[in-house]
Coordinates of N, CA, C and O in Angstrom, one line a residue:
M1 N -6.3 22.1 -7.9 CA -5.9 20.0 -7.6 C -5.6 19.8 -9.4 O -4.8 18.6 -9.2
V2 N -5.9 20.2 -10.5 CA -5.5 19.8 -11.6 C -4.2 20.6 -11.6 O -3.9 19.5 -11.5
V3 N -3.1 21.5 -11.1 CA -2.0 22.0 -11.2 C -0.9 20.3 -10.3 O -0.2 20.5 -11.0
A4 N -1.9 19.8 -9.0 CA -1.6 18.9 -8.1 C -1.1 18.0 -9.4 O -0.1 17.0 -8.9
I5 N -2.0 17.4 -9.5 CA -2.1 16.0 -10.3 C -1.3 16.2 -12.0 O -0.5 14.7 -12.2
L6 N -1.2 17.2 -12.6 CA -0.2 17.8 -13.8 C 1.7 17.4 -12.8 O 2.3 17.0 -13.6
L7 N 2.1 18.3 -11.7 CA 2.9 18.3 -11.5 C 3.9 16.5 -10.7 O 4.2 16.1 -11.1
L8 N 2.8 16.0 -10.9 CA 2.4 15.2 -10.1 C 2.5 14.0 -11.2 O 3.7 13.1 -11.5
A9 N 2.0 13.7 -12.3 CA 2.4 12.8 -13.1 C 3.7 13.6 -14.5 O 4.8 13.1 -14.4
A10 N 4.0 14.7 -14.3 CA 5.1 15.2 -14.9 C 6.7 14.8 -13.9 O 7.2 14.4 -15.0
G11 N 6.7 14.2 -12.5 CA 7.4 14.1 -11.3 C 7.7 13.0 -11.9 O 8.3 12.4 -12.1
T12 N 6.1 12.2 -12.4 CA 6.0 10.4 -12.7 C 7.2 10.2 -13.7 O 7.6 9.2 -14.0
F13 N 7.1 11.0 -15.2 CA 7.6 11.2 -16.5 C 9.1 10.9 -15.7 O 9.2 10.4 -16.6
A14 N 9.5 12.1 -15.7 CA 10.6 12.4 -15.4 C 11.2 11.8 -14.1 O 12.6 11.2 -15.0
F15 N 11.0 10.4 -13.6 CA 11.8 9.4 -12.6 C 11.8 8.7 -12.8 O 12.9 8.0 -13.6
R16 N 11.2 8.7 -14.3 CA 11.0 6.8 -14.8 C 11.6 7.0 -16.2 O 12.2 6.2 -16.8
Y17 N 11.5 8.2 -16.5 CA 12.7 8.0 -17.7 C 14.0 8.8 -17.3 O 14.5 8.8 -18.1
G18 N 14.0 8.6 -16.3 CA 15.2 8.9 -15.5 C 15.7 7.8 -15.6 O 17.1 7.6 -15.6
G19 N 15.3 6.9 -15.4 CA 15.7 5.9 -14.5 C 16.8 4.6 -15.8 O 17.3 3.7 -16.2
T20 N 15.4 4.7 -17.1 CA 16.0 4.3 -18.2 C 17.3 5.4 -19.3 O 18.0 4.6 -19.7
V21 N 17.5 6.6 -18.5 CA 18.3 6.7 -19.1 C 19.6 6.9 -18.2 O 20.9 6.5 -18.4
L22 N 19.6 6.6 -17.2 CA 20.8 6.8 -16.0 C 21.3 5.0 -16.1 O 21.7 5.1 -15.3
R23 N 19.5 4.0 -16.4 CA 20.0 2.8 -16.5 C 22.2 2.0 -16.3 O 22.4 1.7 -15.7
E24 N 22.6 2.7 -17.4 CA 23.2 2.7 -17.5 C 24.7 3.1 -17.3 O 26.0 2.6 -17.5
R25 N 25.2 4.4 -16.7 CA 25.2 5.7 -16.5 C 25.7 5.7 -14.6 O 26.9 5.7 -14.3
V26 N 25.0 4.6 -13.6 CA 25.0 4.4 -13.2 C 25.6 2.9 -12.6 O 24.6 1.7 -12.3
D27 N 26.3 2.8 -11.8 CA 27.1 1.8 -11.5 C 26.4 1.1 -9.8 O 27.0 2.1 -9.0
L28 N 25.7 0.3 -9.5 CA 25.8 0.3 -8.0 C 26.1 -1.5 -7.4 O 26.2 -2.3 -8.3
P29 N 26.7 -1.3 -6.7 CA 27.8 -2.3 -6.3 C 26.4 -3.3 -6.8 O 25.3 -3.3 -5.9
E30 N 26.8 -5.0 -6.1 CA 25.9 -5.6 -6.2 C 25.0 -6.1 -5.0 O 23.7 -7.1 -5.3
R31 N 25.2 -6.3 -4.6 CA 24.7 -6.4 -3.0 C 23.2 -5.0 -2.9 O 22.3 -5.6 -1.8
V32 N 23.9 -4.3 -3.0 CA 22.6 -2.4 -3.8 C 21.7 -4.0 -4.2 O 20.7 -3.3 -4.1
R33 N 21.8 -4.2 -5.2 CA 21.2 -5.1 -6.4 C 20.3 -5.9 -5.8 O 18.7 -6.3 -6.2
E34 N 20.7 -6.8 -4.7 CA 19.8 -7.6 -4.2 C 19.2 -7.2 -3.0 O 17.9 -8.2 -3.3
L35 N 19.3 -6.0 -2.8 CA 18.4 -5.9 -1.6 C 17.2 -4.4 -2.4 O 16.4 -5.2 -1.5
L36 N 17.6 -4.2 -3.5 CA 16.6 -3.4 -4.4 C 15.6 -4.6 -5.0 O 14.4 -4.6 -4.7
S37 N 16.2 -5.9 -5.0 CA 15.3 -7.0 -5.7 C 14.9 -7.3 -4.8 O 13.0 -7.7 -4.8
T38 N 14.9 -7.2 -3.5 CA 14.3 -8.3 -2.1 C 13.1 -7.4 -2.4 O 12.4 -8.2 -2.0
A39 N 13.2 -5.7 -2.2 CA 12.7 -5.2 -1.4 C 11.3 -4.8 -1.8 O 10.2 -4.6 -1.8
A40 N 11.2 -5.3 -3.5 CA 10.7 -5.2 -4.6 C 10.2 -6.7 -5.2 O 8.1 -6.3 -4.4
L41 N 10.2 -7.4 -4.1 CA 9.4 -8.9 -4.4 C 9.0 -8.8 -2.9 O 7.7 -8.6 -3.0
V42 N 9.4 -8.6 -1.4 CA 8.5 -8.2 -0.2 C 7.7 -7.2 -0.5 O 6.6 -7.2 0.1
L43 N 7.7 -6.0 -1.5 CA 6.5 -5.2 -1.8 C 5.5 -6.0 -1.9 O 4.5 -5.4 -1.9
L44 N 5.4 -6.8 -3.4 CA 5.0 -7.2 -4.7 C 4.0 -7.9 -3.2 O 3.0 -8.2 -3.4
V45 N 4.4 -8.7 -2.4 CA 3.6 -9.7 -1.4 C 2.5 -9.1 -0.4 O 1.7 -9.4 -0.6
A46 N 3.5 -8.2 0.0 CA 3.0 -7.8 0.8 C 1.5 -7.0 0.1 O 0.2 -6.7 1.1
L47 N 1.3 -6.2 -0.8 CA 0.3 -5.6 -1.3 C -0.4 -6.7 -2.0 O -2.3 -6.7 -2.1
A48 N 0.2 -7.8 -2.7 CA -0.5 -9.1 -3.0 C -2.1 -9.9 -1.8 O -2.4 -10.2 -1.2
S49 N -1.1 -10.1 -0.5 CA -1.6 -10.3 0.4 C -2.1 -9.4 1.1 O -3.7 -9.6 1.3
T50 N -3.0 -8.2 1.4 CA -3.6 -7.6 1.9 C -4.9 -7.0 0.8 O -5.7 -7.4 0.5
A51 N -4.4 -7.4 -0.4 CA -5.1 -6.9 -1.3 C -5.9 -8.4 -1.1 O -7.3 -8.5 -1.7
A52 N -5.9 -9.4 -0.5 CA -6.2 -10.8 -0.9 C -7.2 -11.7 0.4 O -7.5 -11.8 0.7
L53 N -6.8 -10.2 1.5 CA -7.1 -10.9 2.9 C -8.2 -9.7 3.2 O -8.9 -10.0 4.8
A54 N -8.1 -8.4 3.5 CA -9.0 -7.4 3.4 C -10.0 -7.1 2.2 O -9.4 -6.9 1.2
K55 N -11.2 -6.6 3.1 CA -11.9 -6.2 2.1 C -12.9 -5.1 2.8 O -13.3 -4.8 3.4
G56 N -12.2 -4.2 2.2 CA -12.6 -2.5 2.7 C -11.7 -2.6 4.2 O -10.7 -3.0 4.1
Q57 N -12.5 -2.7 5.4 CA -12.4 -2.5 6.5 C -12.1 -4.2 7.7 O -12.2 -4.0 8.8
S58 N -12.5 -5.6 7.0 CA -12.4 -6.2 7.3 C -12.2 -7.8 7.0 O -11.5 -7.2 5.1
F59 N -12.3 -8.9 7.6 CA -11.5 -10.0 6.6 C -12.2 -9.9 5.3 O -13.3 -10.7 5.1
A60 N -11.5 -10.5 4.7 CA -12.4 -10.7 2.3 C -13.3 -12.1 2.9 O -13.3 -12.3 1.7
G61 N -13.1 -12.9 3.8 CA -13.0 -14.4 3.8 C -12.2 -15.3 3.5 O -11.5 -14.6 3.1
W62 N -12.8 -17.6 3.2 CA -11.3 -17.6 2.3 C -11.9 -17.9 1.4 O -10.2 -18.5 0.9
A63 N -12.4 -17.2 0.7 CA -12.9 -18.2 -0.9 C -11.5 -16.6 -1.6 O -10.7 -17.9 -2.4
L64 N -11.2 -16.2 -1.2 CA -10.7 -14.7 -2.0 C -9.0 -15.2 -1.8 O -8.0 -15.2 -2.9
P65 N -8.6 -15.2 -0.3 CA -7.3 -15.9 -0.9 C -6.5 -16.8 -0.3 O -5.6 -17.7 -1.2
A66 N -7.5 -18.1 -0.5 CA -7.7 -18.9 -1.9 C -7.4 -19.5 -2.5 O -6.7 -20.0 -3.8
G67 N -8.4 -18.5 -4.3 CA -7.9 -18.3 -5.7 C -6.8 -17.4 -5.7 O -6.2 -18.0 -6.8
V68 N -5.8 -16.9 -4.5 CA -4.7 -15.7 -4.2 C -3.7 -16.7 -5.0 O -3.1 -17.3 -5.4
V69 N -3.7 -18.2 -4.0 CA -2.8 -18.2 -3.2 C -2.8 -20.1 -4.4 O -1.8 -19.8 -5.1
V70 N -3.7 -20.5 -5.4 CA -4.0 -21.2 -6.0 C -3.8 -20.4 -7.4 O -2.1 -21.1 -8.6
G71 N -3.7 -19.2 -7.7 CA -2.8 -18.7 -8.7 C -1.3 -17.9 -8.4 O -0.6 -18.6 -9.8
G72 N -1.3 -18.1 -7.4 CA 1.0 -17.5 -6.6 C 1.0 -18.9 -7.3 O 2.2 -19.1 -7.2
V73 N 0.6 -20.8 -6.7 CA 1.3 -21.3 -6.7 C 1.3 -21.8 -8.4 O 2.9 -21.8 -8.6
L74 N 0.5 -21.3 -9.3 CA 0.7 -22.0 -10.4 C 1.9 -20.6 -11.2 O 2.9 -21.2 -12.0
A75 N 1.4 -19.3 -10.9 CA 2.7 -18.8 -11.5 C 4.2 -18.9 -11.0 O 4.9 -19.1 -12.0
W76 N 4.2 -19.0 -9.3 CA 5.4 -19.5 -9.2 C 6.0 -21.5 -10.3 O 7.0 -21.7 -9.9
R77 N 4.9 -22.2 -10.2 CA 5.9 -23.6 -11.0 C 5.3 -23.0 -13.1 O 5.8 -23.8 -13.3
K78 N 5.9 -22.3 -12.6 CA 5.5 -21.3 -14.7 C 4.8 -20.8 -15.6 O 4.5 -21.9 -16.8
V79 N 3.3 -21.0 -14.9 CA 2.6 -22.3 -16.1 C 2.2 -20.1 -16.0 O 1.7 -19.7 -15.9
P80 N 1.0 -20.9 -17.8 CA 1.3 -19.7 -17.9 C 0.0 -18.7 -17.7 O -0.8 -19.0 -16.8
F81 N 1.0 -17.4 -17.6 CA -0.3 -15.9 -17.0 C -1.6 -16.8 -16.9 O -2.5 -16.2 -15.5
L82 N -2.4 -16.3 -17.9 CA -4.0 -16.6 -18.7 C -4.2 -17.9 -18.0 O -5.3 -17.9 -16.9
V83 N -3.6 -19.1 -17.6 CA -4.3 -20.0 -17.1 C -4.3 -19.8 -15.3 O -5.3 -20.1 -14.2
A84 N -3.2 -18.9 -14.3 CA -3.1 -18.8 -13.3 C -5.0 -17.8 -12.5 O -4.9 -18.1 -12.1
V85 N -3.7 -17.4 -14.1 CA -5.7 -15.9 -13.1 C -7.1 -16.9 -13.7 O -7.4 -17.0 -12.3
V86 N -7.2 -17.8 -14.7 CA -8.1 -18.0 -14.4 C -8.4 -19.2 -13.4 O -9.4 -19.4 -13.0
A87 N -7.0 -19.8 -13.0 CA -8.5 -21.1 -12.4 C -7.7 -19.9 -10.5 O -8.2 -20.5 -10.2
G88 N -7.2 -19.7 -10.9 CA -7.3 -18.7 -9.4 C -8.4 -17.5 -8.8 O -9.5 -18.5 -8.2
A89 N -9.8 -17.4 -9.6 CA -10.2 -17.4 -10.3 C -11.4 -18.4 -9.9 O -12.6 -18.5 -9.4
G90 N -11.0 -18.9 -10.6 CA -12.2 -20.3 -10.2 C -12.4 -20.7 -9.5 O -13.1 -21.7 -8.7
T91 N -11.3 -21.0 -8.3 CA -11.0 -21.2 -7.2 C -11.4 -21.0 -7.1 O -13.4 -21.2 -5.9
A92 N -11.8 -19.2 -6.6 CA -12.7 -18.8 -4.9 C -14.0 -18.7 -6.0 O -14.9 -19.0 -4.8
A93 N -14.3 -18.8 -7.0 CA -16.0 -18.6 -7.8 C -16.5 -20.1 -7.3 O -18.0 -20.7 -6.7
L94 N -15.8 -21.0 -6.8 CA -16.2 -22.5 -6.4 C -16.2 -22.6 -5.1 O -17.5 -23.3 -4.1
L95 N -15.3 -21.7 -4.1 CA -15.3 -22.3 -3.1 C -17.0 -20.9 -2.2 O -17.6 -21.4 -1.6
R96 N -17.3 -20.2 -3.1 CA -18.1 -19.3 -3.1 C -19.5 -19.7 -3.4 O -20.0 -20.2 -2.5
L97 N -19.2 -20.9 -4.5 CA -20.0 -21.7 -5.3 C -21.1 -22.1 -3.9 O -21.9 -22.3 -3.6
A98 N -19.9 -23.3 -3.1 CA -19.7 -24.4 -2.7 C -20.7 -23.5 -0.5 O -20.3 -24.3 -0.5
G99 N -20.4 -22.5 -0.7 CA -20.9 -22.0 1.1 C -19.6 -20.9 1.2 O -20.0 -20.7 2.4
V100 N -18.2 -21.4 0.8 CA -17.4 -20.8 1.3 C -17.0 -19.4 0.8 O -17.1 -19.1 0.1
S101 N -17.5 -18.4 2.2 CA -17.1 -17.0 2.0 C -15.8 -16.2 2.5 O -15.2 -16.1 2.2

């Protein structure tokens, strides 16, 4: 088990280090760069929506997704990160306090 963890850690380090070393040496076409950017955004949205909508194997309720939407909209509007996080958490907390689970 420890060997597997060490191998994964070494592989992760090599992968991240290789990215910084090879950044200037590898020239990707503009279309590939656009696709990679889009893929990263899609992955982030999928992760956020899964975390916002599910709690274990069931629906998380309406308060959590509402808080995520508020935080996401504020971040999209370029509000400072801390304000977006506090507003999202506050929205979820107030909805839960009001009885919306």
